[in-house]
Amino acid sequence: MAELLQDDDPEPADRFPAGPLYVPVRPGPHGCAARLCRTPLGDRTAVGFTSERRLTATLGPGQAWIRLAEPALRALTAPLGVTTVTVDPQFSAPAPAPVEPAAPVPALRLV
């Protein structure tokens, strides 16, 4: 069996910190909380962007953010069971539209 060289490995075992990230946040009862997202397979992930421009292009100009180093983001979300950090996601799904309550169906009268 041929041994893979480091450059041939599609997923290197070593994680390299992404550096300071722009992390989307939402207001919480005790200040800001990191906004968690879902991967296409439904797993929870923390997200960070390498620039404010990328964050705004994906999540919109009204999205609040803070600067965090990638290891700090991992440490922040690990107690929640979130072990994945996605850097610079390309797109996000729109928020679901509110569902209007269904109108009651009139009873049918059999003749």
Backbone as a chain_set.jsonl record, in Angstrom:
{"seq": "MAELLQDDDPEPADRFPAGPLYVPVRPGPHGCAARLCRTPLGDRTAVGFTSERRLTATLGPGQAWIRLAEPALRALTAPLGVTTVTVDPQFSAPAPAPVEPAAPVPALRLV", "coords": {"N": [[0.845, -1.168, 0.0], [0.591, 2.19, -0.848], [2.135, 4.909, 0.764], [0.643, 7.864, 1.925], [1.629, 11.129, 1.15], [2.11, 14.145, 3.049], [1.046, 16.336, 1.593], [-0.787, 15.053, -0.006], [-2.827, 14.255, 1.604], [-6.238, 14.507, 2.097], [-7.627, 15.495, 4.321], [-5.952, 16.798, 6.689], [-4.677, 15.626, 9.825], [-3.882, 17.41, 11.756], [-5.125, 20.301, 13.278], [-5.197, 23.641, 12.354], [-5.193, 26.773, 13.85], [-7.616, 29.19, 12.895], [-7.22, 31.824, 13.34], [-8.043, 35.244, 14.363], [-11.53, 35.671, 14.307], [-14.603, 36.858, 12.859], [-17.362, 36.582, 14.612], [-20.714, 35.706, 14.484], [-23.262, 36.936, 16.634], [-25.969, 36.804, 19.003], [-28.399, 38.574, 20.967], [-28.481, 37.837, 24.434], [-29.625, 36.701, 27.71], [-27.585, 37.407, 29.449], [-25.85, 39.128, 28.121], [-24.058, 38.896, 25.05], [-24.475, 36.023, 22.922], [-22.911, 33.38, 21.189], [-23.881, 32.782, 17.886], [-25.229, 29.852, 16.757], [-25.207, 27.537, 14.054], [-26.509, 25.27, 11.547], [-25.2, 22.445, 9.832], [-25.337, 21.246, 6.387], [-26.101, 18.617, 6.827], [-27.45, 18.728, 9.174], [-26.134, 18.885, 11.639], [-25.057, 20.722, 14.525], [-23.089, 23.681, 14.389], [-20.486, 25.975, 15.116], [-19.915, 29.194, 13.777], [-17.625, 31.254, 11.968], [-16.14, 34.121, 10.488], [-13.671, 35.277, 8.212], [-13.523, 37.913, 7.553], [-15.22, 41.043, 7.998], [-16.684, 41.798, 5.805], [-17.269, 39.351, 4.53], [-18.922, 38.168, 6.45], [-21.108, 39.972, 6.472], [-21.962, 39.705, 3.821], [-22.987, 37.157, 3.834], [-24.76, 36.904, 6.074], [-26.07, 39.298, 6.271], [-26.331, 42.921, 6.687], [-27.266, 43.717, 9.192], [-26.452, 41.933, 11.113], [-25.146, 41.284, 14.257], [-21.819, 41.08, 15.645], [-18.819, 39.693, 17.119], [-15.283, 39.758, 17.821], [-13.368, 36.881, 17.933], [-10.847, 34.525, 18.732], [-10.189, 31.49, 16.992], [-9.616, 29.149, 18.655], [-10.773, 30.076, 21.058], [-13.462, 30.309, 20.349], [-14.06, 27.618, 19.907], [-13.669, 26.65, 22.544], [-15.706, 28.019, 23.825], [-18.038, 26.929, 22.718], [-17.827, 24.194, 23.113], [-18.83, 23.129, 25.66], [-21.502, 22.996, 25.026], [-21.719, 20.872, 23.419], [-20.984, 21.28, 20.834], [-18.725, 20.705, 18.43], [-17.664, 21.43, 16.048], [-16.323, 23.93, 13.948], [-17.198, 26.133, 11.51], [-15.673, 27.881, 9.007], [-16.04, 30.804, 7.188], [-18.65, 30.188, 5.81], [-20.448, 29.666, 2.774], [-23.108, 30.314, 2.147], [-26.371, 30.956, 3.528], [-29.445, 29.646, 4.673], [-32.632, 31.194, 4.252], [-34.501, 32.621, 6.984], [-37.216, 30.734, 8.333], [-40.513, 31.366, 7.143], [-43.211, 32.815, 9.003], [-45.828, 30.684, 10.015], [-49.15, 30.754, 9.135], [-52.074, 30.374, 11.127], [-54.231, 27.624, 10.537], [-57.418, 27.892, 9.007], [-60.551, 26.993, 10.416], [-62.307, 24.201, 9.108], [-65.473, 24.178, 7.67], [-68.122, 22.156, 8.899], [-69.296, 19.3, 7.159], [-72.443, 18.665, 5.752], [-74.436, 15.979, 5.444], [-76.876, 14.897, 3.138]], "CA": [[0.0, 0.0, 0.0], [1.401, 3.398, -0.95], [1.974, 5.827, 1.881], [0.257, 9.199, 1.481], [2.453, 12.242, 1.579], [1.322, 15.165, 3.75], [0.309, 17.147, 0.628], [-1.839, 14.258, -0.626], [-3.859, 13.961, 2.585], [-7.333, 15.439, 1.891], [-7.997, 16.089, 5.591], [-4.852, 16.617, 7.621], [-5.081, 15.359, 11.198], [-3.582, 18.572, 12.575], [-5.956, 21.485, 13.077], [-4.473, 24.89, 12.468], [-6.143, 27.832, 14.211], [-7.983, 30.083, 11.805], [-6.906, 33.203, 13.707], [-9.204, 36.004, 14.831], [-12.695, 35.522, 13.438], [-15.8, 37.652, 13.095], [-18.322, 35.56, 15.036], [-22.059, 36.261, 14.645], [-23.831, 36.779, 17.973], [-27.353, 37.226, 19.221], [-28.539, 39.035, 22.349], [-28.889, 36.823, 25.401], [-29.986, 37.28, 29.013], [-26.384, 37.881, 30.143], [-24.974, 39.737, 27.126], [-24.109, 38.268, 23.727], [-24.241, 34.585, 22.816], [-22.506, 32.999, 19.833], [-24.969, 32.245, 17.074], [-24.909, 28.546, 16.216], [-25.904, 27.22, 12.809], [-26.572, 23.847, 11.223], [-24.561, 22.032, 8.588], [-26.34, 20.659, 5.492], [-26.559, 17.333, 7.373], [-28.236, 18.983, 10.372], [-25.321, 18.98, 12.844], [-24.808, 22.092, 14.969], [-21.727, 24.166, 14.176], [-20.197, 27.391, 15.349], [-19.43, 29.794, 12.533], [-16.778, 32.428, 12.054], [-15.787, 34.666, 9.186], [-12.338, 35.871, 8.204], [-13.642, 39.35, 7.359], [-16.554, 41.592, 8.223], [-17.346, 41.788, 4.497], [-17.824, 38.011, 4.288], [-20.029, 37.975, 7.381], [-22.261, 40.751, 5.992], [-22.442, 39.143, 2.556], [-23.711, 35.908, 4.103], [-25.823, 37.018, 7.079], [-26.737, 40.587, 6.178], [-25.663, 44.019, 7.369], [-27.765, 43.904, 10.555], [-25.984, 40.879, 12.007], [-24.153, 41.686, 15.258], [-20.676, 40.172, 15.676], [-17.689, 39.98, 17.987], [-14.035, 39.141, 17.363], [-12.894, 35.794, 18.783], [-9.899, 33.598, 18.13], [-10.818, 30.188, 16.722], [-9.615, 28.281, 19.84], [-11.726, 30.605, 22.035], [-14.79, 29.934, 19.868], [-14.202, 26.182, 20.209], [-13.814, 26.498, 23.992], [-16.997, 28.58, 24.179], [-19.15, 26.082, 22.271], [-17.62, 22.793, 23.496], [-19.764, 22.664, 26.692], [-22.819, 22.793, 24.418], [-21.635, 19.694, 22.557], [-20.668, 21.71, 19.466], [-17.288, 20.479, 18.25], [-17.284, 21.86, 14.71], [-16.321, 25.355, 13.614], [-17.217, 26.354, 10.071], [-15.093, 29.183, 8.695], [-16.493, 31.377, 5.919], [-19.673, 29.463, 5.053], [-20.758, 30.361, 1.528], [-24.485, 30.791, 2.068], [-27.237, 30.553, 4.633], [-30.846, 29.538, 4.277], [-33.424, 32.266, 4.864], [-35.3, 32.229, 8.148], [-38.523, 30.247, 7.897], [-41.612, 32.328, 7.227], [-44.195, 32.412, 10.009], [-46.943, 29.887, 9.493], [-50.443, 31.28, 9.557], [-52.928, 29.298, 11.639], [-55.201, 27.113, 9.572], [-58.811, 28.252, 9.276], [-61.356, 25.785, 10.626], [-63.084, 23.74, 7.966], [-66.883, 24.022, 8.081], [-68.603, 20.772, 8.927], [-70.097, 18.893, 6.004], [-73.787, 18.179, 6.095], [-74.873, 14.94, 4.498], [-78.307, 14.935, 2.877]], "C": [[0.893, 1.235, 0.0], [1.107, 4.323, 0.225], [1.66, 7.224, 1.334], [1.256, 10.224, 2.002], [1.554, 13.285, 2.231], [0.491, 15.989, 2.769], [-0.845, 16.391, -0.02], [-3.01, 13.988, 0.316], [-5.003, 14.965, 2.432], [-7.774, 16.136, 3.173], [-6.861, 15.87, 6.576], [-5.356, 16.455, 9.046], [-4.857, 16.573, 12.09], [-4.526, 19.715, 12.233], [-5.08, 22.709, 13.25], [-5.478, 25.974, 12.831], [-6.376, 28.778, 13.038], [-7.619, 31.526, 12.115], [-8.141, 33.93, 14.192], [-10.342, 35.939, 13.814], [-13.758, 36.545, 13.816], [-16.912, 36.64, 13.365], [-19.694, 36.203, 15.202], [-22.595, 35.95, 16.037], [-25.286, 37.221, 17.964], [-27.455, 37.692, 20.666], [-29.026, 37.894, 23.235], [-29.184, 37.477, 26.734], [-28.786, 37.866, 29.765], [-25.395, 38.522, 29.185], [-25.153, 39.047, 25.784], [-23.857, 36.773, 23.821], [-23.86, 34.279, 21.371], [-23.701, 32.38, 19.111], [-24.505, 30.921, 16.478], [-25.756, 28.301, 14.978], [-25.957, 25.711, 12.641], [-25.857, 23.595, 9.907], [-25.643, 21.497, 7.659], [-26.872, 19.309, 5.989], [-27.315, 17.488, 8.686], [-27.447, 19.061, 11.661], [-25.127, 20.447, 13.225], [-23.338, 22.436, 14.767], [-21.634, 25.618, 14.601], [-19.666, 27.941, 14.034], [-18.589, 31.02, 12.832], [-16.384, 32.855, 10.655], [-14.435, 35.353, 9.281], [-12.372, 37.37, 7.932], [-15.072, 39.79, 7.636], [-17.355, 41.572, 6.919], [-17.977, 40.426, 4.211], [-19.012, 37.726, 5.2], [-21.272, 38.693, 6.875], [-22.82, 40.201, 4.689], [-23.295, 37.897, 2.795], [-24.922, 36.123, 5.005], [-26.541, 38.364, 7.078], [-26.079, 41.653, 7.032], [-26.113, 44.225, 8.812], [-27.258, 42.883, 11.55], [-24.909, 41.417, 12.958], [-23.032, 40.647, 15.284], [-19.678, 40.621, 16.727], [-16.453, 39.328, 17.39], [-13.624, 38.096, 18.392], [-11.853, 35.002, 18.027], [-10.593, 32.251, 17.984], [-10.743, 29.254, 17.929], [-10.589, 28.761, 20.921], [-13.162, 30.257, 21.639], [-15.059, 28.461, 20.137], [-14.442, 25.955, 21.697], [-15.188, 26.991, 24.464], [-18.143, 27.627, 23.845], [-19.004, 24.611, 22.667], [-18.566, 22.326, 24.608], [-21.184, 22.431, 26.17], [-22.853, 21.561, 23.523], [-21.34, 20.035, 21.111], [-19.155, 21.605, 19.295], [-16.783, 20.962, 16.898], [-17.333, 23.382, 14.606], [-16.248, 25.461, 12.1], [-16.727, 27.771, 9.807], [-15.531, 29.598, 7.294], [-17.497, 30.501, 5.176], [-20.115, 30.311, 3.87], [-22.167, 30.94, 1.477], [-25.215, 30.378, 3.335], [-28.667, 30.51, 4.111], [-31.619, 30.679, 4.924], [-34.184, 31.733, 6.075], [-36.659, 31.746, 7.671], [-39.594, 31.312, 8.088], [-42.59, 31.872, 8.301], [-45.357, 31.677, 9.346], [-48.234, 30.473, 10.041], [-51.302, 30.13, 10.066], [-53.964, 28.901, 10.588], [-56.612, 27.524, 9.989], [-59.607, 26.972, 9.485], [-62.184, 25.461, 9.381], [-64.527, 23.572, 8.421], [-67.304, 22.547, 7.989], [-69.457, 20.491, 7.693], [-71.426, 18.343, 6.474], [-74.216, 17.194, 5.04], [-76.389, 14.988, 4.371], [-78.804, 13.577, 2.522]], "O": [[1.85, 1.31, 0.771], [-0.046, 4.49, 0.621], [2.315, 7.705, 0.409], [1.668, 10.176, 3.161], [0.349, 13.298, 1.981], [-0.658, 16.315, 3.07], [-1.781, 17.008, -0.529], [-4.07, 13.543, -0.124], [-4.783, 16.162, 2.616], [-8.253, 17.269, 3.114], [-6.822, 14.834, 7.238], [-6.347, 17.074, 9.432], [-5.568, 16.75, 13.079], [-4.711, 20.06, 11.066], [-4.303, 22.791, 14.201], [-6.518, 26.085, 12.181], [-5.455, 29.116, 12.295], [-7.701, 32.378, 11.231], [-9.181, 33.308, 14.412], [-10.135, 36.13, 12.615], [-13.802, 37.031, 14.946], [-17.35, 35.931, 12.46], [-19.837, 37.149, 15.977], [-22.41, 34.849, 16.556], [-25.755, 37.907, 17.056], [-26.674, 37.25, 21.509], [-29.871, 37.094, 22.835], [-29.011, 38.688, 26.879], [-28.958, 38.73, 30.625], [-24.19, 38.459, 29.43], [-26.263, 38.659, 25.42], [-23.118, 36.311, 24.691], [-24.424, 34.854, 20.44], [-24.429, 31.56, 19.671], [-23.498, 30.877, 15.771], [-26.878, 28.796, 14.869], [-25.496, 24.966, 13.507], [-25.9, 24.415, 8.989], [-26.776, 21.308, 8.102], [-27.971, 18.902, 5.613], [-27.774, 16.498, 9.256], [-28.046, 19.288, 12.712], [-25.041, 21.313, 12.354], [-22.458, 21.595, 14.949], [-22.585, 26.386, 14.46], [-19.033, 27.216, 13.266], [-18.811, 31.726, 13.815], [-16.306, 32.031, 9.744], [-14.097, 35.94, 10.309], [-11.347, 38.037, 8.067], [-16.012, 39.003, 7.522], [-18.566, 41.355, 6.935], [-19.097, 40.356, 3.705], [-19.993, 37.116, 4.776], [-22.36, 38.116, 6.844], [-24.032, 40.231, 4.477], [-24.222, 37.622, 2.034], [-25.996, 35.586, 4.735], [-27.516, 38.548, 7.807], [-25.36, 41.344, 7.981], [-25.395, 44.859, 9.586], [-27.602, 42.958, 12.73], [-23.887, 41.942, 12.515], [-23.259, 39.476, 14.982], [-19.687, 41.77, 17.169], [-16.566, 38.44, 16.545], [-13.541, 38.391, 19.584], [-11.963, 34.823, 16.814], [-11.482, 31.916, 18.766], [-11.744, 28.6, 18.221], [-11.172, 27.939, 21.628], [-13.985, 29.945, 22.5], [-16.16, 28.093, 20.548], [-15.308, 25.168, 22.078], [-15.761, 26.432, 25.4], [-19.11, 27.528, 24.6], [-19.97, 23.855, 22.565], [-19.075, 21.209, 24.517], [-21.976, 21.741, 26.812], [-23.888, 21.241, 22.937], [-21.433, 19.167, 20.243], [-18.398, 22.331, 19.941], [-15.582, 20.904, 16.636], [-18.254, 24.029, 15.105], [-15.326, 24.929, 11.482], [-17.291, 28.739, 10.317], [-15.405, 28.832, 6.338], [-17.242, 30.106, 4.038], [-20.15, 31.539, 3.959], [-22.39, 31.959, 0.824], [-24.731, 29.554, 4.11], [-29.035, 31.263, 3.209], [-31.291, 31.09, 6.037], [-34.469, 30.539, 6.169], [-37.203, 32.286, 6.707], [-39.581, 32.06, 9.066], [-42.781, 30.671, 8.492], [-45.794, 32.028, 8.25], [-48.39, 30.662, 11.248], [-51.268, 29.034, 9.507], [-54.492, 29.739, 9.857], [-56.954, 27.506, 11.171], [-59.366, 25.974, 8.806], [-62.69, 26.355, 8.702], [-64.793, 22.912, 9.426], [-66.875, 21.813, 7.099], [-70.233, 21.337, 7.248], [-71.504, 17.639, 7.481], [-74.344, 17.545, 3.867], [-77.101, 15.106, 5.368], [-79.996, 13.403, 2.265]]}, "num_chains": 1, "name": "protein.A"}
